[in-house]
Amino acid sequence: MTKDEYILMVTNSISSLKYSHVEKYTMTMILKMLVKTDKKNTTYSESDFNDSFLESLHTDSVNDSKNLRKLLSLPITKELRYMKKENNSFSSYKIKSYQIVDWYTESDSASLKLTLENEQSIRILSDYFSHMQKASFEKDIHEQEKDIE
């Protein structure tokens, strides 16, 4: 079967699972990312699909995994940080954990709940959080603020 047919078959299986809507959507997004970027396989068969594959998709969707970070455009190995503007500079806070709270299907952006090391919870759009991880983040924000003035 083609990659698209395989994605459809697995997506149908995912939809029947007893996970939350957000978990199922995240699993589907990881599945699409993995299959579409798979350079080795151009076709798939039903034997490529099994319960352990579904479980690995679920595990990746609810834990801080390489695949979840790729999906959210986050750095794979770097420690994640939250940047908070205080006065005219930014303070960096380490992330204890994060989870996907919701998906915006129109843009494939996620709403994240971050838990900082001090236990403070923050809701943030995944695209903005991804931008925070870049070395140029502070410079980019200051340039945007100048453009507004």
Backbone as JSON Lines, residues from 0, in Angstrom:
{"i":0,"aa":"M","n":[0.85,-1.19,0.0],"ca":[0.0,0.0,0.0],"c":[0.89,1.24,0.0]}
{"i":1,"aa":"T","n":[0.33,2.35,-0.44],"ca":[1.08,3.6,-0.49],"c":[1.22,4.18,0.92]}
{"i":2,"aa":"K","n":[2.06,5.19,1.05],"ca":[2.21,5.86,2.34],"c":[0.88,6.44,2.8]}
{"i":3,"aa":"D","n":[0.14,7.07,1.9],"ca":[-1.14,7.67,2.27],"c":[-2.16,6.61,2.7]}
{"i":4,"aa":"E","n":[-2.18,5.48,2.01],"ca":[-3.09,4.4,2.39],"c":[-2.72,3.83,3.77]}
{"i":5,"aa":"Y","n":[-1.43,3.71,4.01],"ca":[-0.96,3.22,5.31],"c":[-1.34,4.19,6.43]}
{"i":6,"aa":"I","n":[-1.13,5.48,6.18],"ca":[-1.5,6.5,7.17],"c":[-2.99,6.42,7.47]}
{"i":7,"aa":"L","n":[-3.8,6.27,6.45],"ca":[-5.25,6.18,6.63],"c":[-5.62,4.94,7.47]}
{"i":8,"aa":"M","n":[-4.99,3.81,7.17],"ca":[-5.27,2.58,7.92],"c":[-4.91,2.75,9.4]}
{"i":9,"aa":"V","n":[-3.73,3.29,9.68],"ca":[-3.29,3.45,11.07],"c":[-4.13,4.52,11.76]}
{"i":10,"aa":"T","n":[-4.45,5.59,11.07],"ca":[-5.28,6.65,11.64],"c":[-6.65,6.12,12.04]}
{"i":11,"aa":"N","n":[-7.21,5.25,11.23],"ca":[-8.5,4.64,11.58],"c":[-8.38,3.8,12.85]}
{"i":12,"aa":"S","n":[-7.27,3.11,13.01],"ca":[-7.04,2.33,14.24],"c":[-6.86,3.25,15.44]}
{"i":13,"aa":"I","n":[-6.14,4.33,15.24],"ca":[-5.93,5.29,16.33],"c":[-7.26,5.87,16.79]}
{"i":14,"aa":"S","n":[-8.14,6.17,15.85],"ca":[-9.41,6.81,16.21],"c":[-10.28,5.93,17.1]}
{"i":15,"aa":"S","n":[-10.07,4.62,17.05],"ca":[-10.89,3.72,17.87],"c":[-10.3,3.48,19.27]}
{"i":16,"aa":"L","n":[-9.13,4.03,19.53],"ca":[-8.5,3.84,20.84],"c":[-9.17,4.69,21.92]}
{"i":17,"aa":"K","n":[-8.96,4.33,23.17],"ca":[-9.61,5.03,24.29],"c":[-8.71,6.09,24.9]}
{"i":18,"aa":"Y","n":[-8.04,6.86,24.05],"ca":[-7.22,7.98,24.51],"c":[-8.0,9.27,24.28]}
{"i":19,"aa":"S","n":[-7.5,10.33,24.87],"ca":[-8.16,11.63,24.66],"c":[-8.0,12.07,23.21]}
{"i":20,"aa":"H","n":[-8.84,13.01,22.82],"ca":[-8.78,13.56,21.46],"c":[-7.38,14.13,21.18]}
{"i":21,"aa":"V","n":[-6.82,14.84,22.15],"ca":[-5.5,15.45,21.96],"c":[-4.44,14.37,21.76]}
{"i":22,"aa":"E","n":[-4.48,13.31,22.55],"ca":[-3.51,12.22,22.4],"c":[-3.64,11.55,21.04]}
{"i":23,"aa":"K","n":[-4.87,11.3,20.61],"ca":[-5.08,10.67,19.3],"c":[-4.58,11.56,18.17]}
{"i":24,"aa":"Y","n":[-4.87,12.85,18.28],"ca":[-4.42,13.78,17.23],"c":[-2.89,13.85,17.2]}
{"i":25,"aa":"T","n":[-2.27,13.88,18.37],"ca":[-0.81,13.92,18.45],"c":[-0.22,12.65,17.86]}
{"i":26,"aa":"M","n":[-0.8,11.51,18.18],"ca":[-0.34,10.24,17.62],"c":[-0.42,10.26,16.09]}
{"i":27,"aa":"T","n":[-1.52,10.79,15.57],"ca":[-1.71,10.87,14.12],"c":[-0.67,11.8,13.49]}
{"i":28,"aa":"M","n":[-0.41,12.92,14.15],"ca":[0.58,13.86,13.62],"c":[1.98,13.24,13.62]}
{"i":29,"aa":"I","n":[2.35,12.52,14.67],"ca":[3.65,11.85,14.72],"c":[3.72,10.78,13.64]}
{"i":30,"aa":"L","n":[2.64,10.0,13.48],"ca":[2.58,8.98,12.44],"c":[2.85,9.61,11.06]}
{"i":31,"aa":"K","n":[2.14,10.68,10.74],"ca":[2.31,11.33,9.43],"c":[3.74,11.81,9.25]}
{"i":32,"aa":"M","n":[4.3,12.4,10.29],"ca":[5.68,12.89,10.21],"c":[6.64,11.73,9.94]}
{"i":33,"aa":"L","n":[6.49,10.64,10.68],"ca":[7.4,9.5,10.53],"c":[7.29,8.86,9.14]}
{"i":34,"aa":"V","n":[6.07,8.66,8.69],"ca":[5.88,7.98,7.4],"c":[6.32,8.87,6.24]}
{"i":35,"aa":"K","n":[5.94,10.13,6.29],"ca":[6.28,11.02,5.17],"c":[7.79,11.31,5.07]}
{"i":36,"aa":"T","n":[8.5,11.24,6.19],"ca":[9.94,11.49,6.15],"c":[10.75,10.2,6.03]}
{"i":37,"aa":"D","n":[10.08,9.06,5.94],"ca":[10.76,7.77,5.81],"c":[11.28,7.62,4.38]}
{"i":38,"aa":"K","n":[12.58,7.72,4.22],"ca":[13.19,7.64,2.88],"c":[13.38,6.18,2.43]}
{"i":39,"aa":"K","n":[13.45,5.25,3.39],"ca":[13.71,3.84,3.07],"c":[12.49,3.17,2.46]}
{"i":40,"aa":"N","n":[11.33,3.41,3.06],"ca":[10.11,2.73,2.62],"c":[9.26,3.65,1.76]}
{"i":41,"aa":"T","n":[8.93,3.16,0.58],"ca":[7.99,3.91,-0.27],"c":[6.62,3.26,-0.25]}
{"i":42,"aa":"T","n":[6.59,1.99,0.14],"ca":[5.32,1.29,0.3],"c":[5.32,0.59,1.65]}
{"i":43,"aa":"Y","n":[4.14,0.29,2.13],"ca":[3.96,-0.37,3.43],"c":[3.0,-1.52,3.27]}
{"i":44,"aa":"S","n":[3.0,-2.4,4.24],"ca":[2.04,-3.49,4.26],"c":[1.41,-3.55,5.64]}
{"i":45,"aa":"E","n":[0.37,-4.34,5.77],"ca":[-0.29,-4.46,7.07],"c":[0.64,-5.04,8.12]}
{"i":46,"aa":"S","n":[1.64,-5.78,7.69],"ca":[2.59,-6.37,8.65],"c":[3.47,-5.3,9.31]}
{"i":47,"aa":"D","n":[3.53,-4.1,8.7],"ca":[4.29,-3.0,9.31],"c":[3.55,-2.39,10.5]}
{"i":48,"aa":"F","n":[2.3,-2.77,10.64],"ca":[1.45,-2.2,11.67],"c":[1.15,-3.24,12.74]}
{"i":49,"aa":"N","n":[1.36,-2.86,14.01],"ca":[1.03,-3.77,15.11],"c":[0.76,-2.96,16.38]}
{"i":50,"aa":"D","n":[0.37,-3.65,17.42],"ca":[0.03,-2.98,18.68],"c":[1.22,-2.25,19.29]}
{"i":51,"aa":"S","n":[2.4,-2.83,19.16],"ca":[3.57,-2.16,19.75],"c":[3.87,-0.85,19.03]}
{"i":52,"aa":"F","n":[3.6,-0.79,17.73],"ca":[3.77,0.46,16.99],"c":[2.79,1.51,17.51]}
{"i":53,"aa":"L","n":[1.55,1.11,17.72],"ca":[0.55,2.03,18.27],"c":[0.97,2.51,19.65]}
{"i":54,"aa":"E","n":[1.47,1.59,20.47],"ca":[1.9,1.96,21.81],"c":[3.07,2.93,21.76]}
{"i":55,"aa":"S","n":[4.0,2.71,20.83],"ca":[5.13,3.64,20.72],"c":[4.67,5.03,20.27]}
{"i":56,"aa":"L","n":[3.67,5.08,19.4],"ca":[3.1,6.38,19.01],"c":[2.48,7.08,20.22]}
{"i":57,"aa":"H","n":[1.77,6.31,21.03],"ca":[1.14,6.9,22.22],"c":[2.21,7.36,23.21]}
{"i":58,"aa":"T","n":[3.21,6.55,23.44],"ca":[4.29,6.92,24.35],"c":[4.96,8.21,23.89]}
{"i":59,"aa":"D","n":[5.25,8.29,22.59],"ca":[5.86,9.51,22.04],"c":[4.94,10.72,22.18]}
{"i":60,"aa":"S","n":[3.64,10.5,22.13],"ca":[2.69,11.63,22.15],"c":[2.51,12.23,23.55]}
{"i":61,"aa":"V","n":[2.81,11.48,24.59],"ca":[2.57,11.98,25.95],"c":[3.85,12.19,26.76]}
{"i":62,"aa":"N","n":[4.99,11.84,26.2],"ca":[6.27,12.02,26.9],"c":[7.17,12.95,26.09]}
{"i":63,"aa":"D","n":[8.16,13.5,26.75],"ca":[9.13,14.35,26.07],"c":[10.05,13.45,25.24]}
{"i":64,"aa":"S","n":[9.66,13.21,24.01],"ca":[10.39,12.29,23.14],"c":[11.0,13.03,21.96]}
{"i":65,"aa":"K","n":[11.93,12.38,21.31],"ca":[12.56,12.93,20.11],"c":[11.5,13.24,19.05]}
{"i":66,"aa":"N","n":[10.57,12.31,18.85],"ca":[9.54,12.51,17.82],"c":[8.59,13.65,18.17]}
{"i":67,"aa":"L","n":[8.24,13.76,19.44],"ca":[7.37,14.86,19.84],"c":[8.08,16.2,19.67]}
{"i":68,"aa":"R","n":[9.34,16.25,20.05],"ca":[10.11,17.49,19.86],"c":[10.21,17.85,18.38]}
{"i":69,"aa":"K","n":[10.43,16.86,17.52],"ca":[10.48,17.12,16.07],"c":[9.15,17.69,15.6]}
{"i":70,"aa":"L","n":[8.08,17.06,16.04],"ca":[6.75,17.49,15.63],"c":[6.48,18.94,16.03]}
{"i":71,"aa":"L","n":[6.94,19.33,17.21],"ca":[6.72,20.68,17.72],"c":[7.84,21.66,17.34]}
{"i":72,"aa":"S","n":[8.77,21.22,16.51],"ca":[9.92,22.04,16.07],"c":[10.75,22.52,17.25]}
{"i":73,"aa":"L","n":[10.94,21.65,18.22],"ca":[11.77,21.96,19.38],"c":[13.14,21.3,19.2]}
{"i":74,"aa":"P","n":[14.17,21.86,19.83],"ca":[15.48,21.22,19.72],"c":[15.44,19.81,20.35]}
{"i":75,"aa":"I","n":[16.13,18.89,19.71],"ca":[16.07,17.48,20.12],"c":[16.81,17.23,21.43]}
{"i":76,"aa":"T","n":[18.01,17.79,21.58],"ca":[18.84,17.46,22.74],"c":[19.01,18.61,23.73]}
{"i":77,"aa":"K","n":[18.74,19.8,23.3],"ca":[18.95,20.98,24.15],"c":[17.89,21.06,25.25]}
{"i":78,"aa":"E","n":[18.31,21.54,26.42],"ca":[17.36,21.76,27.5],"c":[16.4,22.88,27.1]}
{"i":79,"aa":"L","n":[15.11,22.67,27.32],"ca":[14.11,23.66,26.94],"c":[14.06,24.78,27.97]}
{"i":80,"aa":"R","n":[13.7,25.97,27.49],"ca":[13.63,27.14,28.38],"c":[12.41,27.97,28.03]}
{"i":81,"aa":"Y","n":[11.93,28.66,29.03],"ca":[10.85,29.63,28.86],"c":[11.46,31.0,29.12]}
{"i":82,"aa":"M","n":[11.23,31.93,28.2],"ca":[11.8,33.27,28.31],"c":[10.69,34.24,28.72]}
{"i":83,"aa":"K","n":[10.9,34.9,29.85],"ca":[9.91,35.85,30.36],"c":[10.52,37.24,30.36]}
{"i":84,"aa":"K","n":[9.79,38.18,29.78],"ca":[10.27,39.56,29.73],"c":[10.01,40.23,31.08]}
{"i":85,"aa":"E","n":[11.08,40.73,31.65],"ca":[11.01,41.43,32.93],"c":[11.77,42.74,32.77]}
{"i":86,"aa":"N","n":[11.04,43.85,32.87],"ca":[11.6,45.18,32.56],"c":[11.98,45.2,31.08]}
{"i":87,"aa":"N","n":[13.23,45.46,30.74],"ca":[13.63,45.49,29.34],"c":[14.51,44.33,28.94]}
{"i":88,"aa":"S","n":[14.55,43.28,29.76],"ca":[15.36,42.12,29.43],"c":[14.56,40.84,29.68]}
{"i":89,"aa":"F","n":[15.11,39.75,29.23],"ca":[14.44,38.47,29.39],"c":[15.15,37.62,30.44]}
{"i":90,"aa":"S","n":[14.36,36.92,31.22],"ca":[14.88,35.94,32.17],"c":[14.55,34.56,31.63]}
{"i":91,"aa":"S","n":[15.48,33.65,31.79],"ca":[15.31,32.3,31.29],"c":[14.92,31.37,32.44]}
{"i":92,"aa":"Y","n":[13.9,30.54,32.21],"ca":[13.43,29.57,33.2],"c":[13.51,28.17,32.59]}
{"i":93,"aa":"K","n":[14.01,27.23,33.36],"ca":[14.08,25.85,32.91],"c":[12.69,25.21,32.94]}
{"i":94,"aa":"I","n":[12.47,24.33,31.99],"ca":[11.19,23.63,31.88],"c":[11.3,22.29,32.59]}
{"i":95,"aa":"K","n":[10.4,22.07,33.52],"ca":[10.36,20.78,34.22],"c":[9.62,19.75,33.36]}
{"i":96,"aa":"S","n":[8.51,20.18,32.77],"ca":[7.73,19.3,31.9],"c":[6.84,20.14,30.99]}
{"i":97,"aa":"Y","n":[6.32,19.5,29.96],"ca":[5.35,20.16,29.09],"c":[4.39,19.11,28.57]}
{"i":98,"aa":"Q","n":[3.21,19.56,28.22],"ca":[2.23,18.65,27.62],"c":[1.38,19.42,26.63]}
{"i":99,"aa":"I","n":[0.88,18.69,25.67],"ca":[-0.02,19.28,24.68],"c":[-1.42,19.3,25.29]}
{"i":100,"aa":"V","n":[-2.02,20.49,25.3],"ca":[-3.36,20.65,25.87],"c":[-4.41,20.6,24.78]}
{"i":101,"aa":"D","n":[-4.06,21.15,23.61],"ca":[-5.01,21.19,22.5],"c":[-4.25,21.4,21.21]}
{"i":102,"aa":"W","n":[-4.93,21.12,20.1],"ca":[-4.38,21.35,18.77],"c":[-5.26,22.34,18.02]}
{"i":103,"aa":"Y","n":[-4.64,23.19,17.25],"ca":[-5.34,24.08,16.33],"c":[-5.15,23.47,14.95]}
{"i":104,"aa":"T","n":[-6.14,22.72,14.5],"ca":[-5.98,21.91,13.3],"c":[-5.76,22.74,12.04]}
{"i":105,"aa":"E","n":[-6.26,23.97,12.02],"ca":[-6.07,24.83,10.85],"c":[-4.59,25.11,10.6]}
{"i":106,"aa":"S","n":[-3.83,25.28,11.67],"ca":[-2.42,25.65,11.54],"c":[-1.47,24.54,12.0]}
{"i":107,"aa":"D","n":[-2.02,23.46,12.52],"ca":[-1.21,22.38,13.11],"c":[-0.31,22.89,14.22]}
{"i":108,"aa":"S","n":[-0.77,23.9,14.91],"ca":[-0.06,24.41,16.09],"c":[-0.74,23.83,17.32]}
{"i":109,"aa":"A","n":[0.04,23.68,18.37],"ca":[-0.49,23.12,19.61],"c":[-0.47,24.16,20.71]}
{"i":110,"aa":"S","n":[-1.42,24.02,21.62],"ca":[-1.4,24.79,22.85],"c":[-0.7,23.91,23.87]}
{"i":111,"aa":"L","n":[0.36,24.45,24.49],"ca":[1.15,23.69,25.44],"c":[0.94,24.2,26.85]}
{"i":112,"aa":"K","n":[1.05,23.3,27.8],"ca":[1.1,23.67,29.22],"c":[2.51,23.35,29.69]}
{"i":113,"aa":"L","n":[3.25,24.4,30.04],"ca":[4.6,24.24,30.54],"c":[4.57,24.26,32.06]}
{"i":114,"aa":"T","n":[5.38,23.43,32.67],"ca":[5.6,23.51,34.11],"c":[7.06,23.88,34.3]}
{"i":115,"aa":"L","n":[7.27,25.05,34.91],"ca":[8.62,25.53,35.14],"c":[9.2,24.85,36.37]}
{"i":116,"aa":"E","n":[10.52,24.99,36.55],"ca":[11.16,24.38,37.71],"c":[10.58,24.87,39.03]}
{"i":117,"aa":"N","n":[10.08,26.1,39.06],"ca":[9.49,26.64,40.29],"c":[8.02,26.24,40.44]}
{"i":118,"aa":"E","n":[7.57,25.28,39.61],"ca":[6.2,24.71,39.61],"c":[5.15,25.64,39.01]}
{"i":119,"aa":"Q","n":[5.54,26.79,38.52],"ca":[4.59,27.69,37.86],"c":[4.15,27.06,36.54]}
{"i":120,"aa":"S","n":[2.84,27.18,36.23],"ca":[2.31,26.66,34.98],"c":[2.06,27.8,34.02]}
{"i":121,"aa":"I","n":[2.39,27.57,32.76],"ca":[2.24,28.57,31.7],"c":[1.56,27.9,30.51]}
{"i":122,"aa":"R","n":[0.61,28.57,29.89],"ca":[0.04,28.11,28.61],"c":[0.69,28.94,27.51]}
{"i":123,"aa":"I","n":[1.09,28.26,26.43],"ca":[1.79,28.95,25.36],"c":[1.56,28.22,24.04]}
{"i":124,"aa":"L","n":[1.57,28.95,22.95],"ca":[1.44,28.36,21.62],"c":[2.76,27.71,21.23]}
{"i":125,"aa":"S","n":[2.7,26.52,20.68],"ca":[3.92,25.75,20.37],"c":[4.86,26.5,19.44]}
{"i":126,"aa":"D","n":[4.33,27.25,18.48],"ca":[5.2,27.99,17.55],"c":[6.01,29.05,18.28]}
{"i":127,"aa":"Y","n":[5.4,29.73,19.22],"ca":[6.1,30.77,19.99],"c":[7.13,30.12,20.92]}
{"i":128,"aa":"F","n":[6.75,29.0,21.54],"ca":[7.67,28.29,22.41],"c":[8.88,27.79,21.62]}
{"i":129,"aa":"S","n":[8.65,27.32,20.42],"ca":[9.73,26.87,19.55],"c":[10.68,28.03,19.24]}
{"i":130,"aa":"H","n":[10.1,29.19,18.95],"ca":[10.91,30.39,18.67],"c":[11.76,30.78,19.89]}
{"i":131,"aa":"M","n":[11.23,30.59,21.08],"ca":[11.97,30.9,22.31],"c":[13.27,30.1,22.44]}
{"i":132,"aa":"Q","n":[13.32,28.96,21.81],"ca":[14.49,28.09,21.94],"c":[15.66,28.55,21.07]}
{"i":133,"aa":"K","n":[15.39,29.47,20.16],"ca":[16.43,29.95,19.24],"c":[17.31,30.99,19.91]}
{"i":134,"aa":"A","n":[18.57,30.98,19.55],"ca":[19.53,31.94,20.11],"c":[19.15,33.37,19.75]}
{"i":135,"aa":"S","n":[18.47,33.57,18.65],"ca":[18.11,34.91,18.18],"c":[16.8,35.43,18.77]}
{"i":136,"aa":"F","n":[16.18,34.69,19.68],"ca":[14.85,35.05,20.18],"c":[14.79,36.49,20.72]}
{"i":137,"aa":"E","n":[15.66,36.83,21.65],"ca":[15.62,38.17,22.26],"c":[15.8,39.25,21.2]}
{"i":138,"aa":"K","n":[16.75,39.06,20.33],"ca":[17.02,40.04,19.26],"c":[15.79,40.18,18.36]}
{"i":139,"aa":"D","n":[15.17,39.05,18.0],"ca":[13.97,39.08,17.15],"c":[12.84,39.86,17.81]}
{"i":140,"aa":"I","n":[12.63,39.64,19.09],"ca":[11.55,40.34,19.81],"c":[11.83,41.83,19.88]}
{"i":141,"aa":"H","n":[13.08,42.2,20.19],"ca":[13.43,43.63,20.26],"c":[13.24,44.3,18.91]}
{"i":142,"aa":"E","n":[13.57,43.61,17.81],"ca":[13.37,44.17,16.47],"c":[11.89,44.33,16.16]}
{"i":143,"aa":"Q","n":[11.07,43.36,16.57],"ca":[9.63,43.48,16.35],"c":[9.05,44.66,17.14]}
{"i":144,"aa":"E","n":[9.54,44.86,18.35],"ca":[9.06,45.97,19.17],"c":[9.44,47.31,18.53]}
{"i":145,"aa":"K","n":[10.62,47.4,17.93],"ca":[11.04,48.63,17.26],"c":[10.15,48.91,16.06]}
{"i":146,"aa":"D","n":[9.77,47.84,15.34],"ca":[8.91,47.99,14.17],"c":[7.53,48.52,14.56]}
{"i":147,"aa":"I","n":[7.07,48.17,15.74],"ca":[5.75,48.59,16.21],"c":[5.75,50.07,16.59]}
{"i":148,"aa":"E","n":[6.87,50.51,17.15],"ca":[6.95,51.92,17.62],"c":[6.9,52.9,16.52]}
